[in-house]
PDB file of C-alpha atoms and ligand atoms in Angstrom:
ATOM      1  CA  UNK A   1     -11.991  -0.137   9.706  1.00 94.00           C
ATOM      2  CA  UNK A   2     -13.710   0.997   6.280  1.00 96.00           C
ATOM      3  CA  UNK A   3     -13.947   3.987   4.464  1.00 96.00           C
ATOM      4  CA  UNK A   4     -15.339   4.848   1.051  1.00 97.00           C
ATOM      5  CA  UNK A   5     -14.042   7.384  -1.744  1.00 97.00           C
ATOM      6  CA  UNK A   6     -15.947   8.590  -4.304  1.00 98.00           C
ATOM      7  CA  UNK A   7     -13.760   9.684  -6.848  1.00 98.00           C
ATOM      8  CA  UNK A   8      -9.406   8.656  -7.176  1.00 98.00           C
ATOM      9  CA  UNK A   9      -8.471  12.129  -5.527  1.00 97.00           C
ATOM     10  CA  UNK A  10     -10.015  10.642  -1.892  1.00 97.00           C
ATOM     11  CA  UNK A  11      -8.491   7.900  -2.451  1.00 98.00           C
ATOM     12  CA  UNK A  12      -4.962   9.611  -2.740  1.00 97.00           C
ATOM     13  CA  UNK A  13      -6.029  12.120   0.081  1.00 96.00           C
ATOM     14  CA  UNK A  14      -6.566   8.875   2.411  1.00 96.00           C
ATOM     15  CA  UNK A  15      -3.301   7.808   1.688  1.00 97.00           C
ATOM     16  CA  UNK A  16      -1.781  11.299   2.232  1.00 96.00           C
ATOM     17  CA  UNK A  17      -3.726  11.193   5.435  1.00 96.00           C
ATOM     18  CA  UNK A  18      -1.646   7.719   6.370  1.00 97.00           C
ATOM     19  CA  UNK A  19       1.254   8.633   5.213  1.00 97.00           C
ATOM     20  CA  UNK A  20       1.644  11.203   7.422  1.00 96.00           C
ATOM     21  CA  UNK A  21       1.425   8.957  10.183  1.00 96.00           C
ATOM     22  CA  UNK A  22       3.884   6.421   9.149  1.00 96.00           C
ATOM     23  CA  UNK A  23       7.183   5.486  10.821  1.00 94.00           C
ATOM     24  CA  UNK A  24      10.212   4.330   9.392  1.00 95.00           C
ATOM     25  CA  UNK A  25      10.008   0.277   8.846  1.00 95.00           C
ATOM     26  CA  UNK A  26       6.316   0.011   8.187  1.00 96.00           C
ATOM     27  CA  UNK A  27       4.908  -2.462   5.586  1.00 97.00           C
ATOM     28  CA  UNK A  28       1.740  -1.748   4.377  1.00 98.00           C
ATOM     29  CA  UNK A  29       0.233  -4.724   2.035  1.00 98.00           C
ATOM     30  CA  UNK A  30      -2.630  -3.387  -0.338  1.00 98.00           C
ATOM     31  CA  UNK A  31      -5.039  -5.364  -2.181  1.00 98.00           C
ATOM     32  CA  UNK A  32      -7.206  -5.399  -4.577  1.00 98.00           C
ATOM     33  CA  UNK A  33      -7.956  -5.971  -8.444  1.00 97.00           C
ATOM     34  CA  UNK A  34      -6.630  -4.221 -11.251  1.00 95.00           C
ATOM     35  CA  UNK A  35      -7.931  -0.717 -11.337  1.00 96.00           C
ATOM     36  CA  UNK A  36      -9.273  -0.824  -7.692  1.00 98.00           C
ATOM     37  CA  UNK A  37      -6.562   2.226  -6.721  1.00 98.00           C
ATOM     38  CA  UNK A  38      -3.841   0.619  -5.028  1.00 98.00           C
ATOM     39  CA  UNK A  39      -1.672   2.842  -6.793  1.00 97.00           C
ATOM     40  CA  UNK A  40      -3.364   5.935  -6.324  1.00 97.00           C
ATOM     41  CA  UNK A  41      -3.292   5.296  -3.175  1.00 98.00           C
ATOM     42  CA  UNK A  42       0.075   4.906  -2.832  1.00 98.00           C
ATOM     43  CA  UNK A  43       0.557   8.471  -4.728  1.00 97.00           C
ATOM     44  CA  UNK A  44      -0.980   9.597  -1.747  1.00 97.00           C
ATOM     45  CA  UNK A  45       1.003   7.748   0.627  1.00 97.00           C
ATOM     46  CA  UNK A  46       3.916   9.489  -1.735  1.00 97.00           C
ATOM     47  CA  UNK A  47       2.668  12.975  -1.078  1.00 97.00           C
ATOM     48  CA  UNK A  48       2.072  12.291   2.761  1.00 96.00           C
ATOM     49  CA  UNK A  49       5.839  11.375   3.131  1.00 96.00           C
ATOM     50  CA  UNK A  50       6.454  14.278   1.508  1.00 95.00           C
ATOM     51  CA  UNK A  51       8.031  13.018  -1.658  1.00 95.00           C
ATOM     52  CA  UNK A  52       7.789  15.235  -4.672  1.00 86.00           C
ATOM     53  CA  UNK A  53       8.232  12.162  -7.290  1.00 84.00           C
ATOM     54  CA  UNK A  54       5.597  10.871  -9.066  1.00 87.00           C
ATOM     55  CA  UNK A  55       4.643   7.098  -8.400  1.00 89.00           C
ATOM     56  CA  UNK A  56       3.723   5.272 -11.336  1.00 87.00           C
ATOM     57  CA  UNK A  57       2.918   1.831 -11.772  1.00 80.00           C
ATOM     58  CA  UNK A  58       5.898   0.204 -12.583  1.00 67.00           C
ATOM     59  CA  UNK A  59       5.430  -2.193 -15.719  1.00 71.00           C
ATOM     60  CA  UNK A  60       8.722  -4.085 -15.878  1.00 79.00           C
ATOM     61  CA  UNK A  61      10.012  -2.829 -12.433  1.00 88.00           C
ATOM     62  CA  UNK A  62       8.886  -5.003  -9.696  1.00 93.00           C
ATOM     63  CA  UNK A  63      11.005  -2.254  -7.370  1.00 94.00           C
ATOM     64  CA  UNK A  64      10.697   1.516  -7.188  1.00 95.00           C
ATOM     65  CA  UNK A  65      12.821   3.192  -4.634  1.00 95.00           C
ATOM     66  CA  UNK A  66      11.372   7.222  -3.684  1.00 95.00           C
ATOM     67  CA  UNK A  67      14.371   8.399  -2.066  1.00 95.00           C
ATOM     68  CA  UNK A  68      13.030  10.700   1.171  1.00 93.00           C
ATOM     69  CA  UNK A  69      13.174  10.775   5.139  1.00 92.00           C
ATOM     70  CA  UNK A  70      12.015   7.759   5.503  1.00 95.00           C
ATOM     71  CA  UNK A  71      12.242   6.969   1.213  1.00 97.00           C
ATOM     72  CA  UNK A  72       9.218   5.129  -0.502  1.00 97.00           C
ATOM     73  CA  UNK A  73       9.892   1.330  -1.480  1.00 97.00           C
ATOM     74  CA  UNK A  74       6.929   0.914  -4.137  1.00 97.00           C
ATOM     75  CA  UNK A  75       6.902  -2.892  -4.854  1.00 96.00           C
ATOM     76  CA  UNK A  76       4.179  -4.152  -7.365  1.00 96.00           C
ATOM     77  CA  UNK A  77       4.480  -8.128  -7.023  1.00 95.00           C
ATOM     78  CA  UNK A  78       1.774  -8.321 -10.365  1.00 94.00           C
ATOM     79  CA  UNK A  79       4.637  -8.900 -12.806  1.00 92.00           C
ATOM     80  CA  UNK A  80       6.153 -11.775 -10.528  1.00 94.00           C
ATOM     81  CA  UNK A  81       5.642 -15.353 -12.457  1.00 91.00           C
ATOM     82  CA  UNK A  82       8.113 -17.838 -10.750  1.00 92.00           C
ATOM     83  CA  UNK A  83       8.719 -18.184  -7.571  1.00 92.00           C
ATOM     84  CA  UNK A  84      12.212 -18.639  -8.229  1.00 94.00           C
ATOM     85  CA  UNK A  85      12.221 -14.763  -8.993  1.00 94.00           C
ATOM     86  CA  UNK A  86      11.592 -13.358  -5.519  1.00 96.00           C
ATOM     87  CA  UNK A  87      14.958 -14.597  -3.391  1.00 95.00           C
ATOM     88  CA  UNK A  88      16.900 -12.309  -6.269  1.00 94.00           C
ATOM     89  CA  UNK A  89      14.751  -9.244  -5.116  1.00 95.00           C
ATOM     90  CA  UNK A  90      16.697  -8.888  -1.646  1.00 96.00           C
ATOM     91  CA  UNK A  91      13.302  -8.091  -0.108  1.00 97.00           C
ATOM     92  CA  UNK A  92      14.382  -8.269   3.371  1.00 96.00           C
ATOM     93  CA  UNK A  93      16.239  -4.743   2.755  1.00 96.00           C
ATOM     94  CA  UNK A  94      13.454  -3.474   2.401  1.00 97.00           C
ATOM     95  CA  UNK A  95      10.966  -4.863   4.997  1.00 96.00           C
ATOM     96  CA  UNK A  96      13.747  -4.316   7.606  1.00 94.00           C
ATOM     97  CA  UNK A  97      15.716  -1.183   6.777  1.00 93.00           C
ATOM     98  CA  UNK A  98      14.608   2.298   7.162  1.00 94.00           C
ATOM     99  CA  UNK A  99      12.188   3.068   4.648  1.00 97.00           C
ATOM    100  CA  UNK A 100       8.333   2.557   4.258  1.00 98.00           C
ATOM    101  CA  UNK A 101       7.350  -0.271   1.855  1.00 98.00           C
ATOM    102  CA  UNK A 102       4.080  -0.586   0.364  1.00 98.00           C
ATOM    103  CA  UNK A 103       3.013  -3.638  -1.818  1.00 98.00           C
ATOM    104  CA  UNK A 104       0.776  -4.100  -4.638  1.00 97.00           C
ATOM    105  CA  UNK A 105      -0.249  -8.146  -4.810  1.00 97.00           C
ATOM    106  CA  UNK A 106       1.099  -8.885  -1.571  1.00 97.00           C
ATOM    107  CA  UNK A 107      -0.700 -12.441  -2.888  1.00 97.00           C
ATOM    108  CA  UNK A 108       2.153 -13.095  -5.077  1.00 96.00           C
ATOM    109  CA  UNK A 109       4.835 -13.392  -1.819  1.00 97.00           C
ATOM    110  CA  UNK A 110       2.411 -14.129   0.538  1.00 96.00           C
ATOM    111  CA  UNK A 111       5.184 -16.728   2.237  1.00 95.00           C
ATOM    112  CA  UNK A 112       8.214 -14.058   2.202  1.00 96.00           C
ATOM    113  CA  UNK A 113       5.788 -11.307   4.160  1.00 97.00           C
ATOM    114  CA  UNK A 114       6.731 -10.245   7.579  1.00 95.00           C
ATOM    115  CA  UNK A 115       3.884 -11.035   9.688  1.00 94.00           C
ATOM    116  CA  UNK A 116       3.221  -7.544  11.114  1.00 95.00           C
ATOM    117  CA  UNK A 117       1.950  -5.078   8.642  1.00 96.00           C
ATOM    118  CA  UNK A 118      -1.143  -2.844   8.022  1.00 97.00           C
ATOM    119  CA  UNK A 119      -3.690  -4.496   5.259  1.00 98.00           C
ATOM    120  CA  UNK A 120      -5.495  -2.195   3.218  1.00 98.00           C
ATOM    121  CA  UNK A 121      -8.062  -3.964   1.204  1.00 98.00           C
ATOM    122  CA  UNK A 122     -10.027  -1.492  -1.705  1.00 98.00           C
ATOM    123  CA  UNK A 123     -13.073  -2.743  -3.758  1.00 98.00           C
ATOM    124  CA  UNK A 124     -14.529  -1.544  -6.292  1.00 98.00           C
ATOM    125  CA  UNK A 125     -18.432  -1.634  -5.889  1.00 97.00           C
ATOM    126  CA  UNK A 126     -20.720  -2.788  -8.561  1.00 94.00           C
ATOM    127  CA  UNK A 127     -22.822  -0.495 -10.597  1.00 95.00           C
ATOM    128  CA  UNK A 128     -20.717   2.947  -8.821  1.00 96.00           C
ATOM    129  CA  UNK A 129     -17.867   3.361 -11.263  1.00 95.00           C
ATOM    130  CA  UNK A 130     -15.831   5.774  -8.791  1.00 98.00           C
ATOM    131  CA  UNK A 131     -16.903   4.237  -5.587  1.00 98.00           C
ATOM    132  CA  UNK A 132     -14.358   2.295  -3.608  1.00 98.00           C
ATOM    133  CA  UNK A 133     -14.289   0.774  -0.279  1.00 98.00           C
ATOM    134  CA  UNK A 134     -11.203   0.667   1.406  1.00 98.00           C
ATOM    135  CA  UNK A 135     -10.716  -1.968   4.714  1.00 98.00           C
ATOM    136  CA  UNK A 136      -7.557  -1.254   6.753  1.00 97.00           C
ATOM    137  CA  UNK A 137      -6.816  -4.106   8.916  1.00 96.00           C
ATOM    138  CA  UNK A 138      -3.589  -3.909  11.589  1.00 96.00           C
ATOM    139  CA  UNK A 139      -1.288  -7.651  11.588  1.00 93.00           C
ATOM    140  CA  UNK A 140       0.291  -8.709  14.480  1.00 87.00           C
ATOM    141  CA  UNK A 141       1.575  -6.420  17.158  1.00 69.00           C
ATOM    142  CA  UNK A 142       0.184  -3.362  18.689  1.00 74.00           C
ATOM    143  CA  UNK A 143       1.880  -0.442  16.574  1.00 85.00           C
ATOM    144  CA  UNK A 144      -0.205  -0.733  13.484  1.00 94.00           C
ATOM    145  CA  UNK A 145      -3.118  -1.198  15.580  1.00 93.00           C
ATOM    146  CA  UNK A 146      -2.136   2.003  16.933  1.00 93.00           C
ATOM    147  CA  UNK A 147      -1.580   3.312  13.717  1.00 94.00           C
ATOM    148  CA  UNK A 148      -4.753   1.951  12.544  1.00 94.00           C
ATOM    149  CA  UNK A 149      -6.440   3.899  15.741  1.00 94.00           C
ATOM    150  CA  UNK A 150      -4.639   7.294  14.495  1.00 94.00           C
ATOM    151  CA  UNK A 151      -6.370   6.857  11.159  1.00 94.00           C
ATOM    152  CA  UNK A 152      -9.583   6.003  12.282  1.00 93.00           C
ATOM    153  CA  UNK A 153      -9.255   9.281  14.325  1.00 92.00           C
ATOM    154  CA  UNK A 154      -7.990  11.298  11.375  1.00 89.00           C
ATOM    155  CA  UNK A 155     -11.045   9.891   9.255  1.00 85.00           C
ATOM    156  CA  UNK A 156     -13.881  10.901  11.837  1.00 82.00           C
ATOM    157  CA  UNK A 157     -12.474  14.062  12.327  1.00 73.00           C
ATOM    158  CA  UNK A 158     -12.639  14.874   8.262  1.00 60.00           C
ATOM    159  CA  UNK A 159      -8.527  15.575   8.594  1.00 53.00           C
TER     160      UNK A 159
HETATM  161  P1  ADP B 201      -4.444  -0.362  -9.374  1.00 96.37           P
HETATM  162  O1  ADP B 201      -3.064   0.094  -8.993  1.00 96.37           O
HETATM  163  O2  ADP B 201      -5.208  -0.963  -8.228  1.00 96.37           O
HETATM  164  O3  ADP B 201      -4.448  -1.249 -10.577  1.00 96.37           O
HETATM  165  P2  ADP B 201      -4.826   2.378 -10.204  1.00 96.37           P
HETATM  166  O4  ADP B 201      -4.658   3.229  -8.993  1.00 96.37           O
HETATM  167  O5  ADP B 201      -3.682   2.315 -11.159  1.00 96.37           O
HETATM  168  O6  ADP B 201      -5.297   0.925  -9.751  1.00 96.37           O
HETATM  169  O7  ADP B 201      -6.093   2.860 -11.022  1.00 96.37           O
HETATM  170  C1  ADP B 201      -7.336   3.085 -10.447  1.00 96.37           C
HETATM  171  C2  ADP B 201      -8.272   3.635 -11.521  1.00 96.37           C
HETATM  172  O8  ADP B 201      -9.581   3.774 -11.013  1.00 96.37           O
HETATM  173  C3  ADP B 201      -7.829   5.000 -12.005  1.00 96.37           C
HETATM  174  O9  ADP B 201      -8.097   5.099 -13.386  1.00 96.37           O
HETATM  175  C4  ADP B 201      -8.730   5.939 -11.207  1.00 96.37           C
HETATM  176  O10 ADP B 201      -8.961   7.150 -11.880  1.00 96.37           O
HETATM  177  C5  ADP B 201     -10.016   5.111 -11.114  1.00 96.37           C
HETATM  178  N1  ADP B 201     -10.854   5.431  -9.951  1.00 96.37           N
HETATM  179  C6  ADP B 201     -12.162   5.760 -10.004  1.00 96.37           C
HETATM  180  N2  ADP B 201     -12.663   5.963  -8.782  1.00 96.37           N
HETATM  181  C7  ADP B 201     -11.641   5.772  -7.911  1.00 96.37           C
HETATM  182  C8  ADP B 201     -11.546   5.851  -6.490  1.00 96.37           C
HETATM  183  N3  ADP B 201     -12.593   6.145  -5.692  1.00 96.37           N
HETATM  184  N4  ADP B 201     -10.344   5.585  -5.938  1.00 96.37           N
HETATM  185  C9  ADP B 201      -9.297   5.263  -6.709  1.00 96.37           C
HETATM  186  N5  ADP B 201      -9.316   5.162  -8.044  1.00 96.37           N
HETATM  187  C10 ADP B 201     -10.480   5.418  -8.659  1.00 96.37           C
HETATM  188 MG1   MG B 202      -1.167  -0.520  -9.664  1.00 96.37          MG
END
C-alpha cells in the first residue's frame, strides 16, 4: 500500500494513525534516506501510543526506550559501524518482549531481524521538497497483513 504526505505533520499523523493500531510485540522496519521522515514518523507512532515524550533522533544512542502501555523501543541502526557491535545491544529483548519497536536502517541488521514485521518504505520525490511517498508492506504471517488492511481502511476513510 502507498500513501503520500505533503508536508512532515501527515507524515506524523500517518504514524499516529498506525500507532493506534499496534499491539504489543510488533516490529515495524522503516526505510529510507536521511531526511526522508522516518523519524517523524515515528513521533507519530509516539503520539498514537499515547506517549507524551518527545522522540528525537538519537545521535550517539543506538537505543531509546519510551516507557508506556506497550513502551516505544526507538532503535536508529545509522550509527552502527561493526558488526561486532550489534550482539552487545540485547536486541532480542526488544523484538520479543512487550513493547513496540520501530527501526531506522533496518539495512544495518538486516541478518538479526525477525522475519515478520511491517515495512514502511518513505521517498522523497524529486523536484517536491515536502512530498513523500510512503509504501507499507506486511512480512511474513497474517497479523501485519491484517494490520496493514486496518490502515489501508483508516487511510480511505480520511481517519
Ligand atoms: P529521517 O529520520 O528519515 O532522517 P527526519 O524525520 O529526521 O528524517 O526529517 C525529515 C525532514 O524532512 C524534516 O526536516 C521534515 O520537516 C522534512 N519534511 C518535509 N516534508 C516532509 C514530509 N512530507 N514528511 C516528513 N518529513 C518531511
Ligand atoms: Mg532519523
Amino acid at each position: 500500500m502507498q500513501i503520500e504526505t505533503n508536508n512532515p505533520q501527515q507524515t506524523k499523523e500517518l504514524g499516529r494513525a498506525l500507532g493506534g493500531l499496534l499491539q504489543k510485540g510488533n516490529l515495524l522496519l522503516i526505510n529510507g534516506t536521511l531526511g526522508a521522515g522516518k523519524t517523524t514518523f515515528i513521533q507519530g507512532l509516539a503520539l498514537g501510543l499515547g506517549i507524551g515524550a518527545t522522540v528525537t533522533s538519537p545521535t550517539f544512542t543506538i537505543i531509546h526506550e519510551y516507557p508506556g502501555n506497550p513502551p516505544l523501543y526507538h532503535i536508529d541502526a545509522y550509527r552502527i559501524e561493526r558488526e561486532t557491535e550489534i550482539p552487545e545491544l540485547g536486541l532480542e529483548e526488544y523484538f520479543y518482549g512487550d513493547g513496540i519497536t520501530a527501526i531506522e536502517w533496518p539495512e544495518k541488521i538486516t541478518a538479526w531481524l525477525p522475519e515478520e514485521a511491517m515495512e514502511i518504505k518513505i521517498d522523497k520525490v524529486m523536484n517536491q521538497q515536502d512530498k513523500r511517498v510512503l509504501t507499507f508492506t506486511a512480512r511474513g504471517k497474517k497479523d501485519y497483513r491484517s494490520l496493514l488492511k486496518e490502515l489501508k481502511r483508516l487511510a480511505s476513510t480520511g481517519d
